[in-house]
CSV table of C-alpha atoms and ligand atoms in Angstrom, one decimal:
chain,number,residue,atom,x,y,z
A,1,MET,CA,-4.3,32.7,-4.3
A,2,ASP,CA,-0.6,32.3,-4.4
A,3,HIS,CA,1.9,31.1,-1.8
A,4,PRO,CA,5.3,32.3,-2.6
A,5,GLY,CA,7.7,29.6,-1.7
A,6,PHE,CA,5.1,26.9,-1.7
A,7,ASP,CA,4.3,26.5,-5.4
A,8,HIS,CA,3.5,22.8,-6.1
A,9,HIS,CA,3.0,23.3,-9.7
A,10,THR,CA,6.1,21.6,-11.0
A,11,HIS,CA,5.2,20.8,-14.5
A,12,ILE,CA,4.6,17.1,-14.9
A,13,PRO,CA,3.0,16.4,-18.4
A,14,GLY,CA,-0.5,14.9,-18.1
A,15,THR,CA,-0.6,15.4,-14.2
A,16,THR,CA,-2.6,17.8,-12.2
A,17,ILE,CA,-1.2,18.5,-8.7
A,18,PHE,CA,-4.2,18.4,-6.5
A,19,ASP,CA,-3.3,21.2,-3.9
A,20,GLY,CA,-5.0,23.8,-2.0
A,21,LYS,CA,-5.9,25.8,-5.1
A,22,MET,CA,-7.6,22.8,-6.8
A,23,ALA,CA,-9.2,21.5,-3.7
A,24,MET,CA,-10.9,24.9,-3.5
A,25,LYS,CA,-12.0,25.0,-7.2
A,26,GLY,CA,-13.4,21.4,-7.0
A,27,TYR,CA,-14.9,21.3,-3.5
A,28,ALA,CA,-18.5,21.1,-4.7
A,29,LEU,CA,-17.8,18.6,-7.3
A,30,ASN,CA,-15.8,16.4,-5.0
A,31,LYS,CA,-18.3,16.7,-2.2
A,32,MET,CA,-21.0,15.6,-4.5
A,33,CYS,CA,-18.9,12.6,-5.5
A,34,TYR,CA,-18.0,11.8,-1.8
A,35,ALA,CA,-21.7,11.4,-1.2
A,36,PHE,CA,-21.8,8.6,-3.7
A,37,ASN,CA,-20.1,6.6,-1.1
A,38,ARG,CA,-23.8,5.8,-0.2
A,39,GLN,CA,-26.1,3.8,-2.4
A,40,ASP,CA,-29.3,6.1,-1.6
A,41,ASN,CA,-27.4,9.2,-2.9
A,42,ARG,CA,-26.2,7.2,-6.3
A,43,ASP,CA,-29.9,6.4,-6.7
A,44,ALA,CA,-30.8,10.0,-6.2
A,45,PHE,CA,-28.3,11.1,-8.8
A,46,VAL,CA,-29.4,8.5,-11.3
A,47,ALA,CA,-33.0,9.7,-10.7
A,48,ASP,CA,-32.4,13.3,-11.3
A,49,GLU,CA,-28.9,14.3,-12.1
A,50,GLU,CA,-29.5,18.1,-12.7
A,51,ALA,CA,-31.3,18.3,-9.2
A,52,PHE,CA,-28.5,16.4,-7.6
A,53,MET,CA,-25.8,18.6,-9.0
A,54,GLU,CA,-27.8,21.6,-8.0
A,55,LYS,CA,-28.1,20.5,-4.6
A,56,TYR,CA,-24.4,20.2,-4.0
A,57,GLY,CA,-23.9,23.7,-5.8
A,58,LEU,CA,-21.8,22.6,-8.7
A,59,ASN,CA,-20.8,25.5,-11.3
A,60,ASP,CA,-21.7,25.4,-14.9
A,61,ALA,CA,-18.4,24.2,-16.2
A,62,GLN,CA,-18.5,21.3,-13.5
A,63,LYS,CA,-22.0,20.4,-14.4
A,64,GLN,CA,-21.2,20.2,-18.1
A,65,ALA,CA,-18.3,18.1,-17.4
A,66,VAL,CA,-20.5,15.6,-15.5
A,67,ARG,CA,-23.1,15.7,-18.2
A,68,ASP,CA,-20.4,14.7,-20.8
A,69,ARG,CA,-18.9,12.1,-18.5
A,70,ASN,CA,-15.7,14.0,-19.2
A,71,ILE,CA,-13.2,12.9,-16.7
A,72,LEU,CA,-10.3,15.3,-17.8
A,73,GLY,CA,-12.9,18.0,-17.7
A,74,MET,CA,-13.9,17.2,-14.3
A,75,ILE,CA,-10.1,17.1,-13.2
A,76,GLU,CA,-9.7,20.4,-14.9
A,77,GLU,CA,-12.6,21.8,-12.8
A,78,GLY,CA,-11.0,20.5,-9.5
A,79,GLY,CA,-12.1,17.0,-9.5
A,80,ASN,CA,-10.0,14.6,-7.4
A,81,ILE,CA,-9.7,11.2,-9.0
A,82,TYR,CA,-10.5,9.3,-5.7
A,83,TYR,CA,-13.9,11.0,-5.4
A,84,LEU,CA,-14.3,10.8,-9.2
A,85,ALA,CA,-13.8,7.1,-8.9
A,86,LYS,CA,-17.1,6.9,-7.0
A,87,PHE,CA,-18.8,8.8,-9.7
A,88,ALA,CA,-17.3,6.2,-12.1
A,89,GLY,CA,-18.8,3.5,-9.8
A,90,ILE,CA,-22.2,4.6,-10.7
A,91,PHE,CA,-21.8,3.6,-14.1
A,92,LYS,CA,-19.7,0.5,-13.3
A,93,LEU,CA,-16.6,1.8,-14.9
A,94,SER,CA,-13.2,0.2,-14.1
A,95,VAL,CA,-10.1,2.2,-13.6
A,96,GLN,CA,-9.0,0.8,-16.8
A,97,ASP,CA,-12.2,2.1,-18.4
A,98,VAL,CA,-11.4,5.5,-16.9
A,99,GLY,CA,-7.8,5.3,-17.9
A,100,GLY,CA,-8.8,4.7,-21.5
A,101,MET,CA,-11.4,7.6,-21.5
A,102,GLN,CA,-8.7,10.0,-20.3
A,103,THR,CA,-6.0,8.9,-22.7
A,104,GLY,CA,-8.1,8.4,-26.0
A,105,ARG,CA,-7.7,4.5,-25.8
A,106,SER,CA,-10.1,1.6,-25.7
A,107,THR,CA,-10.1,-0.1,-22.4
A,108,GLU,CA,-8.3,-3.1,-24.2
A,109,GLU,CA,-5.6,-0.6,-25.6
A,110,PHE,CA,-5.3,0.9,-22.2
A,111,GLN,CA,-4.8,-2.6,-20.6
A,112,ASP,CA,-2.1,-3.4,-23.3
A,113,PHE,CA,-0.2,-0.2,-22.4
A,114,LEU,CA,-0.2,-1.2,-18.8
A,115,GLN,CA,1.1,-4.6,-19.8
A,116,SER,CA,3.8,-3.1,-22.0
A,117,GLN,CA,5.4,-1.5,-19.1
A,118,ALA,CA,6.1,-5.0,-17.3
B,1,MET,CA,7.4,-4.6,27.0
B,2,ALA,CA,6.1,-5.1,23.5
B,3,LYS,CA,8.2,-6.3,20.6
B,4,ILE,CA,8.1,-5.4,16.9
B,5,LEU,CA,8.3,-8.6,15.0
B,6,GLY,CA,8.6,-7.0,11.7
B,7,GLY,CA,6.8,-5.2,8.7
B,8,ILE,CA,5.0,-6.2,5.7
B,9,THR,CA,4.1,-4.1,2.6
B,10,THR,CA,1.6,-4.8,-0.1
B,11,SER,CA,-0.3,-3.0,-2.7
B,12,HIS,CA,-4.1,-2.6,-1.6
B,13,ILE,CA,-5.8,-2.3,-5.1
B,14,PRO,CA,-9.5,-2.6,-4.7
B,15,ALA,CA,-9.6,-5.4,-7.6
B,16,VAL,CA,-7.7,-7.5,-5.3
B,17,GLY,CA,-10.7,-7.7,-2.9
B,18,ASN,CA,-12.9,-8.8,-5.9
B,19,ALA,CA,-10.2,-11.5,-6.9
B,20,ILE,CA,-10.0,-12.9,-3.4
B,21,GLN,CA,-13.8,-13.1,-3.4
B,22,LYS,CA,-14.0,-15.0,-6.6
B,23,GLU,CA,-10.9,-17.1,-5.5
B,24,LEU,CA,-9.0,-16.3,-8.6
B,25,TYR,CA,-5.6,-17.4,-7.0
B,26,ASP,CA,-4.7,-19.6,-10.1
B,27,ASP,CA,-6.1,-17.5,-12.7
B,28,PRO,CA,-3.1,-16.6,-15.1
B,29,TYR,CA,-3.7,-12.8,-14.7
B,30,TRP,CA,-3.6,-13.1,-10.7
B,31,LYS,CA,-1.4,-16.0,-10.1
B,32,PRO,CA,2.0,-13.9,-10.3
B,33,PHE,CA,0.5,-11.6,-7.6
B,34,PHE,CA,-1.1,-14.2,-5.3
B,35,ASP,CA,2.3,-16.2,-5.5
B,36,GLY,CA,3.8,-13.5,-3.3
B,37,TYR,CA,1.9,-14.2,-0.3
B,38,PRO,CA,2.3,-17.9,0.9
B,39,LYS,CA,5.7,-17.0,2.5
B,40,VAL,CA,4.0,-14.2,4.4
B,41,HIS,CA,1.2,-16.5,5.4
B,42,ALA,CA,3.9,-19.0,6.7
B,43,TRP,CA,5.8,-16.1,8.6
B,44,ILE,CA,2.4,-15.1,10.3
B,45,LYS,CA,1.5,-18.5,11.3
B,46,ALA,CA,5.0,-19.0,12.9
B,47,ASN,CA,5.1,-15.5,14.6
B,48,LYS,CA,1.5,-15.0,15.6
B,49,PRO,CA,1.3,-11.2,16.2
B,50,ASP,CA,-1.1,-10.0,18.8
B,51,TYR,CA,-1.5,-6.7,17.2
B,52,VAL,CA,-1.3,-5.3,13.8
B,53,ILE,CA,-0.5,-1.6,13.0
B,54,ASN,CA,-2.2,-1.0,9.7
B,55,ILE,CA,-0.6,2.2,7.9
B,56,TYR,CA,-2.6,3.1,5.1
B,57,ASN,CA,-4.0,6.0,3.2
B,58,ASP,CA,-7.8,6.8,3.0
B,59,HIS,CA,-9.2,7.3,-0.5
B,60,GLY,CA,-12.4,9.3,0.4
B,61,LEU,CA,-14.3,7.2,2.8
B,62,GLY,CA,-13.1,7.9,6.3
B,63,PHE,CA,-12.2,11.5,5.6
B,64,PHE,CA,-13.2,14.2,3.2
B,65,LEU,CA,-11.7,17.6,2.1
B,66,ASP,CA,-13.8,19.4,4.9
B,67,GLN,CA,-11.4,18.0,7.5
B,68,MET,CA,-8.2,16.3,6.2
B,69,PRO,CA,-5.8,15.1,8.8
B,70,THR,CA,-2.2,14.6,7.7
B,71,PHE,CA,-1.7,11.8,10.1
B,72,ALA,CA,-4.7,10.1,11.9
B,73,ILE,CA,-4.6,7.4,14.4
B,74,GLY,CA,-7.6,5.1,15.0
B,75,ALA,CA,-8.7,4.7,18.7
B,76,ALA,CA,-11.9,2.7,18.5
B,77,HIS,CA,-12.9,-0.8,19.7
B,78,GLU,CA,-13.7,-1.9,16.2
B,79,TYR,CA,-13.5,-0.8,12.6
B,80,LYS,CA,-15.9,-1.2,10.0
B,81,ASN,CA,-15.6,-1.0,6.2
B,82,GLU,CA,-18.3,0.4,4.0
B,83,ASP,CA,-19.6,0.6,0.6
B,84,GLU,CA,-17.1,2.9,-1.1
B,85,GLY,CA,-19.3,3.8,-4.2
B,86,TRP,CA,-19.1,0.6,-6.0
B,87,GLY,CA,-21.2,-1.6,-3.5
B,88,LEU,CA,-18.4,-3.3,-1.8
B,89,PRO,CA,-19.8,-6.0,0.7
B,90,ALA,CA,-19.9,-4.9,4.4
B,91,LEU,CA,-17.5,-7.2,6.4
B,92,ASP,CA,-17.8,-8.1,9.9
B,93,PRO,CA,-15.9,-5.4,12.0
B,94,PHE,CA,-12.2,-5.8,12.8
B,95,PRO,CA,-11.3,-5.7,16.4
B,96,GLY,CA,-9.6,-2.6,17.6
B,97,ALA,CA,-7.1,-2.2,20.5
B,98,PRO,CA,-7.9,1.3,21.9
B,99,GLU,CA,-5.5,0.7,24.9
B,100,LEU,CA,-2.5,0.5,22.4
B,101,SER,CA,-4.0,3.2,20.2
B,102,TRP,CA,-4.1,5.7,23.2
B,103,HIS,CA,-0.6,4.6,24.3
B,104,ILE,CA,0.8,5.4,20.8
B,105,ILE,CA,-1.2,8.6,20.7
B,106,GLU,CA,0.3,9.6,24.2
B,107,SER,CA,3.8,8.6,23.1
B,108,MET,CA,3.9,10.2,20.0
B,109,VAL,CA,2.4,13.6,20.9
B,110,ALA,CA,4.9,13.6,23.9
B,111,ASP,CA,7.5,12.8,21.1
B,112,GLU,CA,6.4,16.1,19.4
B,113,PHE,CA,4.6,14.2,16.6
B,114,ASP,CA,1.0,16.0,16.7
B,115,ILE,CA,-1.7,13.6,15.2
B,116,THR,CA,-5.4,13.4,14.9
B,117,SER,CA,-7.3,10.7,17.0
B,118,CYS,CA,-10.3,9.0,15.8
B,119,GLN,CA,-12.9,7.3,17.9
B,120,GLU,CA,-14.8,6.4,14.8
B,121,LEU,CA,-13.2,5.5,11.5
B,122,ALA,CA,-14.5,3.8,8.6
B,123,VAL,CA,-11.9,2.0,6.9
B,124,ASP,CA,-11.5,1.5,3.3
B,125,HIS,CA,-9.8,-0.8,0.8
B,126,GLY,CA,-6.4,0.6,1.8
B,127,PHE,CA,-6.9,-1.1,5.2
B,128,VAL,CA,-9.2,-3.9,4.3
B,129,VAL,CA,-7.5,-5.6,1.3
B,130,PRO,CA,-4.1,-6.1,3.0
B,131,MET,CA,-5.9,-7.7,5.8
B,132,GLN,CA,-7.6,-10.1,3.6
B,133,LEU,CA,-4.4,-10.9,1.8
B,134,PHE,CA,-2.4,-11.6,4.9
B,135,TRP,CA,-5.2,-13.1,7.0
B,136,PRO,CA,-7.6,-15.1,4.7
B,137,GLY,CA,-11.1,-14.7,5.6
B,138,ALA,CA,-10.3,-11.6,7.6
B,139,PRO,CA,-11.6,-10.4,10.1
B,140,ASN,CA,-12.9,-14.0,10.6
B,141,ASN,CA,-9.4,-15.7,10.8
B,142,PRO,CA,-8.5,-17.4,14.2
B,143,ASP,CA,-5.1,-15.5,14.0
B,144,MET,CA,-6.6,-12.2,13.4
B,145,PRO,CA,-4.7,-9.5,15.5
B,146,ARG,CA,-6.4,-6.6,17.0
B,147,ALA,CA,-5.8,-3.6,14.8
B,148,VAL,CA,-4.8,0.0,14.9
B,149,PRO,CA,-5.2,1.8,11.9
B,150,ILE,CA,-3.0,4.8,11.1
B,151,SER,CA,-4.0,6.8,7.8
B,152,ALA,CA,-1.7,9.5,6.2
B,153,ASN,CA,-3.0,12.0,3.6
B,154,THR,CA,-2.0,11.4,0.0
B,155,VAL,CA,-5.3,12.8,-1.2
B,156,GLN,CA,-4.3,16.5,-1.2
B,157,HIS,CA,-0.9,18.3,-1.4
B,158,PRO,CA,0.9,19.3,0.6
B,159,ILE,CA,1.5,15.5,1.5
B,160,PRO,CA,4.2,14.7,4.2
B,161,THR,CA,7.7,14.5,3.0
B,162,LEU,CA,9.5,11.2,2.8
B,163,LYS,CA,11.6,12.3,5.8
B,164,ARG,CA,8.6,13.0,7.7
B,165,ALA,CA,7.1,9.6,7.0
B,166,LEU,CA,10.3,7.9,8.0
B,167,ASP,CA,10.6,9.9,11.2
B,168,PHE,CA,6.9,9.2,12.0
B,169,GLY,CA,7.8,5.6,11.7
B,170,LYS,CA,10.7,6.0,14.1
B,171,ALA,CA,8.5,7.8,16.7
B,172,LEU,CA,5.9,5.0,16.2
B,173,GLY,CA,8.6,2.4,16.7
B,174,ARG,CA,9.5,4.0,20.0
B,175,ALA,CA,5.8,4.1,21.0
B,176,LEU,CA,5.3,0.6,20.4
B,177,ARG,CA,8.3,-0.6,22.1
B,178,SER,CA,7.4,1.2,25.1
B,179,PHE,CA,4.0,-0.4,25.4
B,180,PRO,CA,3.9,-2.3,28.7
B,181,GLU,CA,2.8,-5.6,27.7
B,182,ASP,CA,4.6,-8.6,26.4
B,183,ALA,CA,2.9,-8.2,23.1
B,184,ARG,CA,3.9,-9.1,19.5
B,185,ILE,CA,3.4,-6.5,16.9
B,186,VAL,CA,3.6,-6.4,13.2
B,187,ILE,CA,3.3,-3.3,11.1
B,188,LEU,CA,1.9,-3.0,7.7
B,189,GLY,CA,2.7,-0.4,5.1
B,190,THR,CA,0.0,-0.6,2.3
B,191,GLY,CA,-0.2,1.1,-1.0
B,192,GLY,CA,2.0,1.7,-4.1
B,193,LEU,CA,4.1,1.0,-5.9
B,194,SER,CA,4.1,3.3,-9.1
B,195,HIS,CA,0.7,4.1,-10.5
B,196,GLN,CA,-1.3,7.0,-11.9
B,197,LEU,CA,-5.2,6.9,-12.2
B,198,ASP,CA,-5.7,10.4,-13.3
B,199,GLY,CA,-5.1,12.8,-16.3
B,200,ALA,CA,-3.5,12.4,-19.6
B,201,ARG,CA,-0.7,10.5,-18.0
B,202,ALA,CA,-3.1,7.7,-16.5
B,203,GLY,CA,-1.3,4.3,-16.7
B,204,PHE,CA,2.0,5.4,-16.1
B,205,ILE,CA,4.2,2.7,-14.4
B,206,ASN,CA,8.0,3.2,-13.5
B,207,LYS,CA,9.7,-0.2,-13.0
B,208,GLU,CA,13.1,1.3,-12.6
B,209,PHE,CA,12.1,3.6,-9.9
B,210,ASP,CA,10.0,0.9,-7.9
B,211,GLN,CA,13.2,-1.3,-8.0
B,212,TYR,CA,15.2,1.8,-6.7
B,213,CYS,CA,12.5,2.0,-3.9
B,214,LEU,CA,12.3,-1.7,-3.3
B,215,GLU,CA,16.4,-1.9,-2.8
B,216,ASN,CA,16.7,1.1,-0.6
B,217,ILE,CA,13.7,0.7,1.7
B,218,VAL,CA,15.4,-2.6,3.0
B,219,SER,CA,18.8,-1.4,3.9
B,220,ASN,CA,19.1,2.2,3.3
B,221,PRO,CA,15.7,4.0,3.8
B,222,GLU,CA,17.6,7.4,4.7
B,223,GLU,CA,18.6,7.5,1.0
B,224,LEU,CA,14.9,7.7,0.0
B,225,THR,CA,14.4,10.9,2.1
B,226,LYS,CA,16.4,12.7,-0.6
B,227,VAL,CA,13.5,12.3,-3.0
B,228,THR,CA,11.4,15.4,-3.0
B,229,ARG,CA,7.6,15.1,-3.0
B,230,MET,CA,7.2,16.4,-6.6
B,231,GLU,CA,10.0,14.0,-7.6
B,232,LEU,CA,7.9,11.2,-6.2
B,233,VAL,CA,4.8,12.3,-8.0
B,234,GLU,CA,6.8,12.5,-11.3
B,235,LYS,CA,8.6,9.1,-10.8
B,236,ALA,CA,6.0,7.0,-8.8
B,237,GLY,CA,2.9,8.6,-10.5
B,238,ALA,CA,0.3,10.8,-9.0
B,239,GLN,CA,-0.9,8.0,-6.7
B,240,GLY,CA,2.4,6.4,-6.4
B,241,THR,CA,2.8,8.8,-3.4
B,242,GLU,CA,1.3,6.1,-1.4
B,243,PHE,CA,5.0,5.0,-1.0
B,244,LEU,CA,4.9,7.1,2.0
B,245,MET,CA,3.1,4.4,3.9
B,246,TRP,CA,6.2,2.2,3.3
B,247,MET,CA,8.5,4.8,4.6
B,248,MET,CA,6.3,5.0,7.8
B,249,MET,CA,6.3,1.3,8.3
B,250,ARG,CA,9.9,1.2,7.7
B,251,GLY,CA,11.0,3.8,10.3
B,252,ALA,CA,9.3,1.6,12.9
B,253,LEU,CA,11.3,-1.3,12.3
B,254,GLY,CA,14.7,0.2,13.2
B,255,ASP,CA,18.1,-0.4,11.5
B,256,ASN,CA,18.5,-4.0,11.6
B,257,VAL,CA,16.1,-6.0,9.5
B,258,THR,CA,16.2,-9.1,7.4
B,259,GLU,CA,14.3,-9.5,4.1
B,260,ILE,CA,12.2,-12.6,4.2
B,261,THR,CA,10.3,-12.3,0.9
B,262,ARG,CA,9.7,-9.9,-1.8
B,263,ASN,CA,7.4,-9.9,-4.9
B,264,TYR,CA,7.0,-7.5,-7.8
B,265,HIS,CA,4.5,-7.5,-10.6
B,266,ILE,CA,3.4,-5.5,-13.4
B,267,PRO,CA,0.4,-4.7,-13.9
B,268,ILE,CA,-2.3,-5.6,-11.4
B,269,SER,CA,-5.2,-3.2,-12.4
B,270,ASN,CA,-3.3,0.0,-13.2
B,271,THR,CA,-0.6,-0.6,-10.6
B,272,ALA,CA,2.9,-1.9,-10.2
B,273,ALA,CA,2.2,-4.5,-7.3
B,274,GLY,CA,4.8,-4.8,-4.7
B,275,THR,CA,5.1,-6.9,-1.5
B,276,LEU,CA,8.0,-7.2,1.0
B,277,LEU,CA,8.3,-8.8,4.3
B,278,LEU,CA,11.1,-7.4,6.6
B,279,GLU,CA,11.8,-9.2,10.0
B,280,CYS,CA,13.2,-7.3,12.8
B,281,ALA,CA,16.4,-8.6,14.6
B,282,ALA,CA,15.5,-10.6,17.7
C,301,LIG,FE1,-4.5,3.2,-2.8
């Protein structure tokens, strides 16, 4: 799916432009994560992850990234961070925890990195 | 006719809601952030707006990718927040102003600005946190104005251009000034400044670019329309695109504004937090 003249894929290191292509790729994954807005859905996921992922139609790569709690992997598979944040919420992860997980830092190292830009 | 008193911008980081709940105003981490608000409180007390237009970006509560409006305007009697995935407490509903909402919708569409109207809209931290910052105890604050939420898409590209955001604000300003009631209106632009939550570049903050935005948004917002959307992603971070809300707010204020207060602090959560209060000429 290419749209000549509307290419948003400017190369910005470490950054995925979440455009139509990615939104289509990640639709099932993001739809599942959107469901985590509700406590009953979060509980259902915790009770049986595999069944919950199956219900939302995740593909194998998406399922594996979820099993591995691999945030970069989920983004690669079309996950959008605003929905993934709700997934992280199930595990009570802060955005600094998630930042550390994506950049190979501990949460404390990630916080120091933020502070260093003041 | 209605009068636009001014505009206020603020970051809307979810962690702020938590800090408010725990009253961490004097905590060393939070103090430089909360110190930006007393002047805003004083201005609100002195000016007593009847209505607040809250321009924010939904983060996946009110809208999903199944139907994603570029610009959405609430037209409800009240607006409720909801659990966003991490168990936020449900607040009392925020009172709406559907007659003003429909006036804005009519005026903007007549002005060739096509929008999505919403008779039900769950509002997330992008709407709620600024209300709590500006009207402590919101919505249970005696001065709480009736609200019209306006949400712009920054979840999925293509997002609006900076010029479109400024033009949206100009059309909104024309709509508000033609509202046939002697009402006093304040406009919020929430979100930003630079931050990136996702990817190997997570944690990116750009003080220099934020300062450029803060300078120009006051007296020369047209300058900022030269920034392309991909430049905005590159320089403000993937979620720093929320600066579009500031552009929308600014467009509604007109040319002649006075800066009343400004605050900028790195970091709050993953974000460079910015607050700005601009008053319109009488
Ligand atoms: Fe935000």
